[in-house]
C-alpha atoms as one frame of an Amber mdcrd trajectory, in Angstrom:
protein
 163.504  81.948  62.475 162.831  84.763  64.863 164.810  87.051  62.237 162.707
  86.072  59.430 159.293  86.633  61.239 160.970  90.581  61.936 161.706  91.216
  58.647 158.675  89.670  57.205 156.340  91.658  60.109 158.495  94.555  60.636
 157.045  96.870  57.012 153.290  96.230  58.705 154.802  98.049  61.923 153.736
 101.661  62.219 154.329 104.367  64.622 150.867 106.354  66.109 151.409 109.686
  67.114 148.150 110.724  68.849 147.632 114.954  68.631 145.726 117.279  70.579
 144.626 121.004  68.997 146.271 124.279  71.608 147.126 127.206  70.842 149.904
 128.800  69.861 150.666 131.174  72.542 152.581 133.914  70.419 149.862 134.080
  66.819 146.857 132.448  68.750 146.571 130.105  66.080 145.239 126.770  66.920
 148.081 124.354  66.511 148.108 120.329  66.350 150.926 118.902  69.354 151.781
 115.428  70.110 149.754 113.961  73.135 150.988 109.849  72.626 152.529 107.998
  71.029 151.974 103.855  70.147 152.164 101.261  67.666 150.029  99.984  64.893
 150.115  97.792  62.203 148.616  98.199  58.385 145.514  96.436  57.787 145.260
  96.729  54.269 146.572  98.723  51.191 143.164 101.232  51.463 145.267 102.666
  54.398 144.039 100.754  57.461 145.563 101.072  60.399 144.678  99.349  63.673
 146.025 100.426  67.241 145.045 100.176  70.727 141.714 102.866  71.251 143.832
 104.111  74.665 146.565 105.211  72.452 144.366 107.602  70.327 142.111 108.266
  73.246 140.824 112.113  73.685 142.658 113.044  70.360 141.602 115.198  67.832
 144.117 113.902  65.288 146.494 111.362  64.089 149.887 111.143  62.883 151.055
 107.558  61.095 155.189 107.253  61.081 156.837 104.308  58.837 160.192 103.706
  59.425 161.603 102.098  56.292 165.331 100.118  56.290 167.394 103.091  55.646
 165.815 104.961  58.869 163.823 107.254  57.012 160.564 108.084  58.183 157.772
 108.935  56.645 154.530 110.620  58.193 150.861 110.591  57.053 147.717 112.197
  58.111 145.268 110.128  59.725 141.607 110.290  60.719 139.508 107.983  63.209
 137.094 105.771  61.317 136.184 103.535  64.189 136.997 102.893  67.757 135.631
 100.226  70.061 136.928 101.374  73.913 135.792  98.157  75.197 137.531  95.847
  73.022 140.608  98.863  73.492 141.075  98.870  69.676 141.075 101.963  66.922
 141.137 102.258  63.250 143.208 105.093  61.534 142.841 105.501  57.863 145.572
 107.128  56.026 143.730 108.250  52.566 146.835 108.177  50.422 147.798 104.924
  51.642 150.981 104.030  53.051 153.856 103.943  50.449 156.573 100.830  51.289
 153.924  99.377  53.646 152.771  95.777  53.895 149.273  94.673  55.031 150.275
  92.541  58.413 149.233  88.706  57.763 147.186  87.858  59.860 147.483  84.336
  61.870 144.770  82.709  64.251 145.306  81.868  67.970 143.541  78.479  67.052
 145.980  75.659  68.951 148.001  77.985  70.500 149.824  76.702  73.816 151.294
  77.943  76.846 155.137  77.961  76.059 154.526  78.957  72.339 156.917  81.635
  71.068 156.165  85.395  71.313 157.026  88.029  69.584 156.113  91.848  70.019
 157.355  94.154  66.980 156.929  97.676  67.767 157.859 101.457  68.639 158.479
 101.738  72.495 159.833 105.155  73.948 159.284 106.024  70.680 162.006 104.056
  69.334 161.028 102.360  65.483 161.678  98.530  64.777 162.002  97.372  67.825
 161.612  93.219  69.171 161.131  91.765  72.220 160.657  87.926  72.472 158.857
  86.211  74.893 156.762  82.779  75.763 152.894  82.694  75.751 152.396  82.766
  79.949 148.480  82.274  79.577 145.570  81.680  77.859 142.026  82.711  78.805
 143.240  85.866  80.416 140.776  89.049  81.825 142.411  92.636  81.497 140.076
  95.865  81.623 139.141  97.850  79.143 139.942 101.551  79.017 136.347 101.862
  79.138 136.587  99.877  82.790 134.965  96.569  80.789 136.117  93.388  81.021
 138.535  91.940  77.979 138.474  88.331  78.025 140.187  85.251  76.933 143.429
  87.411  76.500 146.608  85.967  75.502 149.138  86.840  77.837 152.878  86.604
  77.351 156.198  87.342  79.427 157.855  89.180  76.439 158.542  92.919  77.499
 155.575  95.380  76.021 156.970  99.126  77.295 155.375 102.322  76.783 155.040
 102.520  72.749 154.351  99.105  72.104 150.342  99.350  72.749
């Protein structure tokens, strides 16, 4: 059911707070402030993360938040270990590793049909554990790249992605 998939998907689900250095205009210190926010999901239990490159774009830091059950959040340090801007997709590695996360499983789009169920799991306006459902509208789809590239054979779906869910 569409419940089960949540709750099976939803401890991969991370929330990506990009950060930019300024300074603090009272001590002068350089300080780290939030410039983004997005989603991500864990990779693997080294502390993989993967997110969309435009979400950590210009950054000079990273923030990972994981909501657990009883609305607690914990946040972890993260650093950039790769980045491909025309694919529009960034690793974060966390090196303590993300306690109460799960590695996403990972499926294949092998088969998949227009009309096939859609789900998008993530942290719009900043908001944690959130689900949209939708249909798969196309296959073979062309979006650009943050780098101005062309992304092809795209999946593209009518279920509602809002700011926060890249």
């Amino acid at each position: 059911t569409v419940e089960n998939l949540f709750d099976a998907a939803t401890p991969a689900v991370v929330q990506i707070t990009a950060l930019v250095e300024r300074t603090d205009r009272f001590t002068l210190n350089p300080i780290e402030v939030p410039a983004g926010t997005g989603s991500g999901f864990v990779w693997d239990k080294q502390g993989h993360v993967v997110t969309n490159y435009h979400v950590i774009r210009g950054a000079q830091g990273a923030q990972v938040g994981l909501t657990a059950r009883d609305g607690t959040t914990t946040k972890y340090a993260a650093e950039l270990v790769g980045y491909n801007p025309d694919k529009d997709v960034a690793v974060l590695k966390v090196d303590t590793g993300i306690k109460g996360a799960t590695p996403i499983q990972i499926g294949s789009s092998k088969g998949l049909r227009v009309g096939a169920t859609t789900l998008a799991i993530g942290n719009p306006f900043g908001l944690d554990h959130t689900l949209t459902v939708g249909v798969v509208s196309g296959l073979g789809r062309e979006v650009q790249s943050p780098s101005g590239r062309p992304i092809t054979n795209v999946i593209q779906t009518d279920a509602a992605i809002n700011p926060g869910n890249s």
